């Protein structure tokens, strides 16, 4: 068995010289992700959620021809540098909810495209709205031997719980038994999700939903698997014979940009006890619901009840978001100590201190212990690590 770090929700900005995700960075290309950024971050496995785009699929095909990627007999695509690419497509269902369908083979990607062709407006773009229900997509995923995953499940922006329903079982009935995994999203963590009874059946993923190279790996997962391929990824999600998700690493939910409710009138992030459904300042109900407020209003338990074997969730802040780490310092840290995940998880305090100073070293160590002091985000604004970090 080996242990590898994985970020399984990464978008593509451009492919074949054309835009795939309009709002994403031009630099965010398949090759830059696999060959430049994944090793920099310390990721051995990446999930590309725009493989449904005909541009991206054609690029994958080309890379297979040139030997830059190799399709594995048990599914998945191994890049020439040893990074495993899991191909997937984020699709918006008729209900307006985002789902990721991970797929094992090039032929399964093509079958998905065949299905979507008559159901979406533009086959080259990312995360298109499909004329298909959530159940249709779940069944399709099953037929294609894929993995179906609710994306950023708790966000007010198109998350299944955040936007659509209090209970997936109510909406999906017995088909819900097919769903093995759920993506938490940036504003929530396992403890919050485990206040909802039906999530005990899901394995949780913490992924970056990156729209830029810098954001890759702002959340990640540690997987224990035998080999790098799609079948082993599935085994991890199903806890099959020792494979599993060993840990989730994600931003402190306080950092998330939808953590608390946000009043659009006063542009104020709620600080009152959740759930806040009206602004305490002006009384307006014109709020962007906070993920925390939403979970508190739909939860079954007032304290988290974690199922046996739930992976621990460790709070992380992307290095470039820590006070005192600018681009130059980050470059020096990488040159001296290895990948960003190595710096976050393994580097010792003296080594960090020698390169970036005592304050930065102390912050990284505090982060490892989950003890950073953070002012919460809301309404589309990220939370911040307090400069004067005294909560120690
Ligand atoms: Zn999405
Ligand atoms: Zn207000």
Short mmCIF file of C-alpha atoms and ligand atoms in Angstrom, two decimals:
data_model
loop_
_atom_site.label_atom_id
_atom_site.label_comp_id
_atom_site.label_asym_id
_atom_site.label_seq_id
_atom_site.Cartn_x
_atom_site.Cartn_y
_atom_site.Cartn_z
CA UNK A 1 0.00 0.00 0.00
CA UNK A 2 1.10 3.56 -0.60
CA UNK A 3 -0.08 6.89 0.69
CA UNK A 4 -0.65 9.68 -1.79
CA UNK A 5 -2.02 13.19 -1.71
CA UNK A 6 -4.85 14.00 -4.10
CA UNK A 7 -6.86 17.06 -5.12
CA UNK A 8 -9.82 15.87 -7.16
CA UNK A 9 -11.62 19.00 -8.29
CA UNK A 10 -9.54 21.10 -10.68
CA UNK A 11 -10.89 23.05 -13.64
CA UNK A 12 -9.27 23.76 -16.99
CA UNK A 13 -8.96 27.40 -18.09
CA UNK A 14 -7.86 26.83 -21.66
CA UNK A 15 -7.35 23.95 -24.02
CA UNK A 16 -6.30 23.93 -27.69
CA UNK A 17 -5.97 27.72 -27.48
CA UNK A 18 -9.62 28.20 -26.52
CA UNK A 19 -11.41 28.99 -23.28
CA UNK A 20 -12.95 26.07 -21.38
CA UNK A 21 -13.84 27.89 -18.18
CA UNK A 22 -14.27 31.56 -18.88
CA UNK A 23 -13.73 32.68 -15.29
CA UNK A 24 -10.57 30.59 -14.86
CA UNK A 25 -6.97 31.57 -15.47
CA UNK A 26 -5.44 31.14 -18.96
CA UNK A 27 -2.47 29.47 -17.32
CA UNK A 28 -4.70 26.70 -16.07
CA UNK A 29 -3.93 24.15 -18.78
CA UNK A 30 -3.84 20.39 -18.52
CA UNK A 31 -0.08 20.28 -19.03
CA UNK A 32 0.64 23.02 -16.51
CA UNK A 33 -1.49 21.21 -13.95
CA UNK A 34 0.08 17.80 -14.44
CA UNK A 35 3.70 18.66 -15.10
CA UNK A 36 4.24 21.92 -13.25
CA UNK A 37 1.77 22.57 -10.45
CA UNK A 38 0.99 19.06 -9.15
CA UNK A 39 4.67 18.35 -8.32
CA UNK A 40 5.06 21.83 -6.84
CA UNK A 41 2.15 21.27 -4.51
CA UNK A 42 3.12 17.67 -3.74
CA UNK A 43 0.08 16.05 -5.34
CA UNK A 44 0.47 12.61 -6.91
CA UNK A 45 -3.13 12.46 -8.04
CA UNK A 46 -5.35 15.14 -9.56
CA UNK A 47 -8.98 15.11 -10.65
CA UNK A 48 -9.74 17.14 -13.78
CA UNK A 49 -13.44 17.97 -13.82
CA UNK A 50 -13.61 19.41 -17.34
CA UNK A 51 -12.87 16.23 -19.28
CA UNK A 52 -16.43 16.47 -20.59
CA UNK A 53 -15.35 19.42 -22.75
CA UNK A 54 -14.62 18.25 -26.29
CA UNK A 55 -11.49 20.45 -26.29
CA UNK A 56 -10.09 18.82 -23.16
CA UNK A 57 -10.99 15.30 -24.29
CA UNK A 58 -9.20 15.93 -27.61
CA UNK A 59 -6.15 17.14 -25.70
CA UNK A 60 -6.19 14.02 -23.52
CA UNK A 61 -6.34 11.92 -26.66
CA UNK A 62 -3.40 13.77 -28.15
CA UNK A 63 -1.35 13.35 -24.98
CA UNK A 64 -2.11 9.63 -25.02
CA UNK A 65 -0.79 9.44 -28.58
CA UNK A 66 2.40 11.27 -27.62
CA UNK A 67 3.02 9.13 -24.56
CA UNK A 68 2.59 12.06 -22.14
CA UNK A 69 -0.34 10.19 -20.62
CA UNK A 70 -0.97 6.49 -20.39
CA UNK A 71 -4.40 4.98 -19.87
CA UNK A 72 -4.23 2.36 -17.12
CA UNK A 73 -5.83 -1.07 -17.62
CA UNK A 74 -7.84 -0.51 -14.43
CA UNK A 75 -8.75 3.02 -15.45
CA UNK A 76 -7.24 6.44 -14.86
CA UNK A 77 -4.46 8.18 -16.78
CA UNK A 78 -0.85 8.12 -15.61
CA UNK A 79 1.21 11.14 -16.67
CA UNK A 80 4.84 10.65 -17.71
CA UNK A 81 6.00 12.19 -14.39
CA UNK A 82 4.01 9.71 -12.29
CA UNK A 83 1.02 11.93 -11.50
CA UNK A 84 -2.27 10.05 -11.80
CA UNK A 85 -5.01 12.00 -13.58
CA UNK A 86 -8.60 11.05 -12.77
CA UNK A 87 -10.85 12.40 -15.50
CA UNK A 88 -14.27 13.69 -14.62
CA UNK A 89 -16.98 16.11 -15.61
CA UNK A 90 -18.75 18.58 -13.39
CA UNK A 91 -22.30 18.87 -14.70
CA UNK A 92 -25.21 21.03 -13.59
CA UNK A 93 -28.43 19.05 -13.45
CA UNK A 94 -31.89 20.37 -14.32
CA UNK A 95 -32.37 21.14 -10.62
CA UNK A 96 -29.50 23.63 -10.85
CA UNK A 97 -27.15 21.50 -8.71
CA UNK A 98 -23.51 20.61 -9.46
CA UNK A 99 -22.39 16.98 -9.60
CA UNK A 100 -19.06 15.45 -10.55
CA UNK A 101 -18.96 12.27 -12.58
CA UNK A 102 -15.49 10.68 -12.44
CA UNK A 103 -14.82 8.31 -15.34
CA UNK A 104 -12.27 5.53 -15.82
CA UNK A 105 -11.48 5.47 -19.55
CA UNK A 106 -11.29 7.58 -22.68
CA UNK A 107 -14.18 5.58 -24.12
CA UNK A 108 -16.28 6.38 -21.04
CA UNK A 109 -15.54 10.09 -21.50
CA UNK A 110 -16.72 9.78 -25.08
CA UNK A 111 -19.90 8.00 -24.04
CA UNK A 112 -20.61 10.80 -21.59
CA UNK A 113 -20.14 13.35 -24.35
CA UNK A 114 -22.49 11.43 -26.61
CA UNK A 115 -25.12 11.61 -23.88
CA UNK A 116 -24.56 15.30 -23.18
CA UNK A 117 -24.38 16.43 -26.81
CA UNK A 118 -28.14 16.82 -27.21
CA UNK A 119 -28.57 18.05 -23.64
CA UNK A 120 -26.17 20.95 -23.19
CA UNK A 121 -25.75 24.16 -25.13
CA UNK A 122 -21.98 24.25 -25.53
CA UNK A 123 -19.83 21.13 -25.54
CA UNK A 124 -16.52 22.96 -25.26
CA UNK A 125 -17.26 24.77 -21.99
CA UNK A 126 -16.96 23.72 -18.35
CA UNK A 127 -19.82 22.79 -15.98
CA UNK A 128 -22.66 23.15 -18.45
CA UNK A 129 -26.27 22.97 -17.43
CA UNK A 130 -27.63 19.70 -18.80
CA UNK A 131 -31.22 18.88 -19.61
CA UNK A 132 -31.04 15.89 -17.27
CA UNK A 133 -32.12 15.32 -13.69
CA UNK A 134 -29.81 14.41 -10.84
CA UNK A 135 -31.18 10.86 -11.03
CA UNK A 136 -30.50 10.72 -14.79
CA UNK A 137 -26.89 11.71 -14.15
CA UNK A 138 -26.53 9.22 -11.32
CA UNK A 139 -27.83 6.41 -13.55
CA UNK A 140 -25.58 7.50 -16.40
CA UNK A 141 -22.61 7.47 -14.10
CA UNK A 142 -23.51 3.95 -12.97
CA UNK A 143 -23.81 2.73 -16.57
CA UNK A 144 -20.41 4.18 -17.45
CA UNK A 145 -18.81 2.61 -14.37
CA UNK A 146 -18.05 6.05 -13.07
CA UNK A 147 -18.22 7.61 -9.63
CA UNK A 148 -20.99 10.10 -8.87
CA UNK A 149 -20.21 12.83 -6.37
CA UNK A 150 -22.27 15.82 -5.17
CA UNK A 151 -19.93 18.80 -5.68
CA UNK A 152 -19.31 21.41 -2.94
CA UNK A 153 -22.44 19.96 -1.32
CA UNK A 154 -23.14 22.70 1.22
CA UNK A 155 -22.49 25.90 -0.70
CA UNK A 156 -25.45 28.19 -1.41
CA UNK A 157 -24.06 28.35 -4.94
CA UNK A 158 -25.39 25.13 -6.54
CA UNK A 159 -24.53 22.71 -3.75
CA UNK A 160 -27.00 19.84 -3.21
CA UNK A 161 -27.63 20.61 0.47
CA UNK A 162 -26.80 24.29 0.21
CA UNK A 163 -29.25 25.10 -2.52
CA UNK A 164 -31.57 22.19 -3.28
CA UNK A 165 -32.66 19.98 -0.41
CA UNK A 166 -32.55 19.19 3.32
CA UNK A 167 -32.40 15.51 2.53
CA UNK A 168 -30.91 13.72 -0.47
CA UNK A 169 -32.89 10.62 0.53
CA UNK A 170 -36.13 12.57 0.04
CA UNK A 171 -35.09 13.58 -3.47
CA UNK A 172 -33.24 10.48 -4.64
CA UNK A 173 -35.00 7.66 -2.81
CA UNK A 174 -33.37 4.27 -2.98
CA UNK A 175 -31.01 5.43 -5.74
CA UNK A 176 -29.12 7.28 -3.02
CA UNK A 177 -27.55 3.96 -2.04
CA UNK A 178 -25.42 4.31 -5.21
CA UNK A 179 -23.82 7.48 -3.89
CA UNK A 180 -20.67 6.68 -1.93
CA UNK A 181 -18.94 10.01 -1.74
CA UNK A 182 -19.63 13.67 -1.11
CA UNK A 183 -17.44 16.72 -1.64
CA UNK A 184 -17.51 19.00 1.39
CA UNK A 185 -16.58 22.29 -0.26
CA UNK A 186 -14.45 25.11 1.10
CA UNK A 187 -16.83 26.44 3.74
CA UNK A 188 -17.57 23.18 5.55
CA UNK A 189 -15.75 20.32 7.24
CA UNK A 190 -16.48 16.76 8.44
CA UNK A 191 -17.70 17.89 11.84
CA UNK A 192 -20.31 20.13 10.27
CA UNK A 193 -21.39 17.51 7.72
CA UNK A 194 -21.64 14.83 10.40
CA UNK A 195 -24.51 16.70 12.03
CA UNK A 196 -26.68 15.42 9.16
CA UNK A 197 -27.67 11.78 9.68
CA UNK A 198 -27.66 10.55 6.09
CA UNK A 199 -24.07 11.68 5.42
CA UNK A 200 -22.81 8.81 7.59
CA UNK A 201 -22.98 6.64 4.46
CA UNK A 202 -20.64 8.86 2.46
CA UNK A 203 -16.90 9.13 2.28
CA UNK A 204 -15.90 12.79 2.32
CA UNK A 205 -13.58 14.52 -0.13
CA UNK A 206 -11.96 17.89 0.46
CA UNK A 207 -10.92 19.38 -2.88
CA UNK A 208 -9.77 22.78 -4.08
CA UNK A 209 -12.29 23.54 -6.88
CA UNK A 210 -9.32 25.44 -8.35
CA UNK A 211 -9.89 28.06 -11.03
CA UNK A 212 -6.20 29.02 -11.05
CA UNK A 213 -2.85 27.26 -10.69
CA UNK A 214 -2.21 28.92 -7.33
CA UNK A 215 -5.42 27.53 -5.84
CA UNK A 216 -4.64 23.92 -6.71
CA UNK A 217 -4.11 22.03 -3.46
CA UNK A 218 -5.74 24.60 -1.19
CA UNK A 219 -7.63 21.51 -0.01
CA UNK A 220 -6.49 17.91 -0.46
CA UNK A 221 -6.95 14.33 0.68
CA UNK A 222 -4.55 11.62 1.78
CA UNK A 223 -5.40 8.29 0.17
CA UNK A 224 -4.09 4.84 0.95
CA UNK A 225 -4.15 2.64 -2.12
CA UNK A 226 -2.21 -0.16 -3.74
CA UNK A 227 -1.60 1.27 -7.19
CA UNK A 228 -2.32 4.46 -8.98
CA UNK A 229 -5.43 3.74 -11.00
CA UNK A 230 -9.16 4.41 -11.09
CA UNK A 231 -10.21 1.08 -9.56
CA UNK A 232 -8.05 1.77 -6.52
CA UNK A 233 -9.58 5.24 -6.21
CA UNK A 234 -13.00 3.60 -6.06
CA UNK A 235 -11.74 1.10 -3.44
CA UNK A 236 -10.60 4.05 -1.32
CA UNK A 237 -14.06 5.56 -1.36
CA UNK A 238 -15.60 2.22 -0.42
CA UNK A 239 -13.02 1.35 2.28
CA UNK A 240 -12.28 -1.87 0.46
CA UNK A 241 -9.59 -4.14 1.96
CA UNK A 242 -7.50 -1.53 3.65
CA UNK A 243 -7.80 1.18 1.03
CA UNK A 244 -9.25 4.36 2.40
CA UNK A 245 -9.18 8.09 2.74
CA UNK A 246 -6.73 8.50 5.61
CA UNK A 247 -7.30 12.21 6.13
CA UNK A 248 -8.93 15.32 4.73
CA UNK A 249 -7.03 18.58 4.71
CA UNK A 250 -9.01 21.69 4.14
CA UNK A 251 -9.40 25.29 4.90
CA UNK A 252 -10.84 26.06 8.27
CA UNK A 253 -14.53 26.56 7.42
CA UNK A 254 -14.18 30.04 8.91
CA UNK A 255 -11.94 30.85 5.93
CA UNK A 256 -14.60 29.86 3.42
CA UNK A 257 -16.28 32.63 1.50
CA UNK A 258 -19.78 31.42 2.35
CA UNK A 259 -19.23 30.40 5.98
CA UNK A 260 -21.72 32.80 7.60
CA UNK A 261 -24.79 34.53 6.24
CA UNK A 262 -24.11 37.84 4.57
CA UNK A 263 -26.45 40.84 4.36
CA UNK A 264 -26.49 42.29 0.85
CA UNK A 265 -27.99 45.48 2.24
CA UNK A 266 -25.34 46.40 4.81
CA UNK A 267 -22.61 44.14 3.36
CA UNK A 268 -22.22 42.66 6.79
CA UNK A 269 -21.15 39.13 7.75
CA UNK A 270 -23.42 37.78 10.49
CA UNK A 271 -21.82 37.20 13.87
CA UNK A 272 -24.99 36.15 15.74
CA UNK A 273 -25.80 32.55 16.72
CA UNK A 274 -26.74 30.47 13.66
CA UNK A 275 -28.98 30.09 11.77
CA UNK A 276 -29.17 33.73 10.76
CA UNK A 277 -31.97 34.27 8.23
CA UNK A 278 -32.41 38.01 8.69
CA UNK A 279 -29.81 40.71 9.24
CA UNK A 280 -29.44 41.71 12.89
CA UNK A 281 -28.46 45.19 11.80
CA UNK A 282 -31.17 46.20 9.31
CA UNK A 283 -33.64 43.31 9.45
CA UNK A 284 -33.30 42.60 5.74
CA UNK A 285 -33.91 39.01 4.63
CA UNK A 286 -31.94 39.61 1.47
CA UNK A 287 -29.04 37.43 2.59
CA UNK A 288 -26.53 35.11 1.01
CA UNK A 289 -27.07 32.11 3.26
CA UNK A 290 -23.99 30.98 5.13
CA UNK A 291 -22.97 27.33 4.92
CA UNK A 292 -22.81 27.16 8.70
CA UNK A 293 -26.23 28.80 9.02
CA UNK A 294 -27.64 26.41 6.45
CA UNK A 295 -26.25 23.31 8.14
CA UNK A 296 -27.56 24.42 11.53
CA UNK A 297 -31.02 24.88 10.02
CA UNK A 298 -31.14 21.42 8.40
CA UNK A 299 -29.10 19.33 10.83
CA UNK A 300 -30.43 16.22 12.59
CA UNK A 301 -28.01 16.36 15.56
CA UNK A 302 -26.83 19.35 17.54
CA UNK A 303 -23.40 17.73 17.94
CA UNK A 304 -21.53 15.88 15.20
CA UNK A 305 -21.91 12.09 15.25
CA UNK A 306 -19.01 10.67 13.33
CA UNK A 307 -19.39 7.18 11.91
CA UNK A 308 -16.71 4.61 12.66
CA UNK A 309 -13.71 5.12 10.42
CA UNK A 310 -14.49 8.74 9.46
CA UNK A 311 -11.17 10.26 8.36
CA UNK A 312 -9.84 13.07 10.54
CA UNK A 313 -10.13 16.57 9.07
CA UNK A 314 -7.13 18.85 9.45
CA UNK A 315 -7.39 22.60 9.03
CA UNK A 316 -5.00 24.11 6.55
CA UNK A 317 -4.50 27.56 5.10
CA UNK A 318 -2.79 27.86 1.70
CA UNK A 319 0.78 28.99 2.35
CA UNK A 320 0.37 32.11 0.22
CA UNK A 321 -2.52 33.18 2.48
CA UNK A 322 -0.43 33.15 5.65
CA UNK A 323 0.67 36.60 6.77
CA UNK A 324 4.35 37.05 6.00
CA UNK A 325 4.52 34.67 3.03
CA UNK A 326 4.73 36.54 -0.28
CA UNK A 327 5.58 34.98 -3.63
CA UNK A 328 9.33 35.35 -3.07
CA UNK A 329 9.32 33.69 0.34
CA UNK A 330 7.16 30.88 -1.01
CA UNK A 331 9.63 30.34 -3.86
CA UNK A 332 12.52 30.17 -1.37
CA UNK A 333 10.65 27.75 0.86
CA UNK A 334 9.91 25.48 -2.08
CA UNK A 335 13.50 25.60 -3.30
CA UNK A 336 14.80 24.71 0.15
CA UNK A 337 12.20 22.32 1.52
CA UNK A 338 10.29 20.68 -1.33
CA UNK A 339 6.62 20.73 -2.23
CA UNK A 340 4.07 22.93 -0.50
CA UNK A 341 2.41 19.92 1.12
CA UNK A 342 5.83 18.87 2.43
CA UNK A 343 6.28 22.32 3.91
CA UNK A 344 2.82 22.26 5.50
CA UNK A 345 2.99 18.69 6.82
CA UNK A 346 6.59 17.66 7.36
CA UNK A 347 9.21 20.41 7.34
CA UNK A 348 10.72 21.08 10.76
CA UNK A 349 10.47 24.40 12.47
CA UNK A 350 14.17 25.30 12.39
CA UNK A 351 14.44 24.68 8.65
CA UNK A 352 11.41 26.84 7.93
CA UNK A 353 12.67 29.47 10.31
CA UNK A 354 16.09 29.64 8.63
CA UNK A 355 14.47 30.40 5.27
CA UNK A 356 11.40 32.44 6.16
CA UNK A 357 11.96 33.67 9.68
CA UNK A 358 10.66 32.67 13.08
CA UNK A 359 7.21 34.21 12.72
CA UNK A 360 6.37 32.28 9.56
CA UNK A 361 7.76 29.06 11.06
CA UNK A 362 5.64 29.51 14.17
CA UNK A 363 2.52 30.15 12.05
CA UNK A 364 3.04 26.96 10.04
CA UNK A 365 3.48 24.92 13.21
CA UNK A 366 0.36 26.51 14.75
CA UNK A 367 -1.52 25.70 11.55
CA UNK A 368 -0.49 22.02 11.82
CA UNK A 369 -2.01 21.99 15.28
CA UNK A 370 -5.20 23.66 14.02
CA UNK A 371 -4.64 26.73 16.18
CA UNK A 372 -4.70 29.68 13.79
CA UNK A 373 -6.90 32.60 14.70
CA UNK A 374 -9.24 33.47 11.84
CA UNK A 375 -11.87 36.08 11.11
CA UNK A 376 -14.74 34.37 9.26
CA UNK A 377 -15.74 34.80 5.63
CA UNK A 378 -19.20 35.28 4.11
CA UNK A 379 -21.10 36.55 1.07
CA UNK A 380 -18.28 35.66 -1.34
CA UNK A 381 -15.44 37.09 0.75
CA UNK A 382 -12.84 34.75 2.15
CA UNK A 383 -12.01 34.71 5.84
CA UNK A 384 -8.58 35.87 6.90
CA UNK A 385 -5.84 34.66 9.19
CA UNK A 386 -5.49 37.40 11.78
CA UNK A 387 -2.16 39.13 11.45
CA UNK A 388 -1.74 39.34 15.15
CA UNK A 389 -2.10 35.64 15.81
CA UNK A 390 -2.43 35.43 19.56
CA UNK A 391 -4.75 32.46 19.98
CA UNK A 392 -2.06 30.14 21.30
ZN1 LIG B 1 -19.37 23.68 -9.13
ZN1 LIG B 2 -28.35 44.29 6.85
#
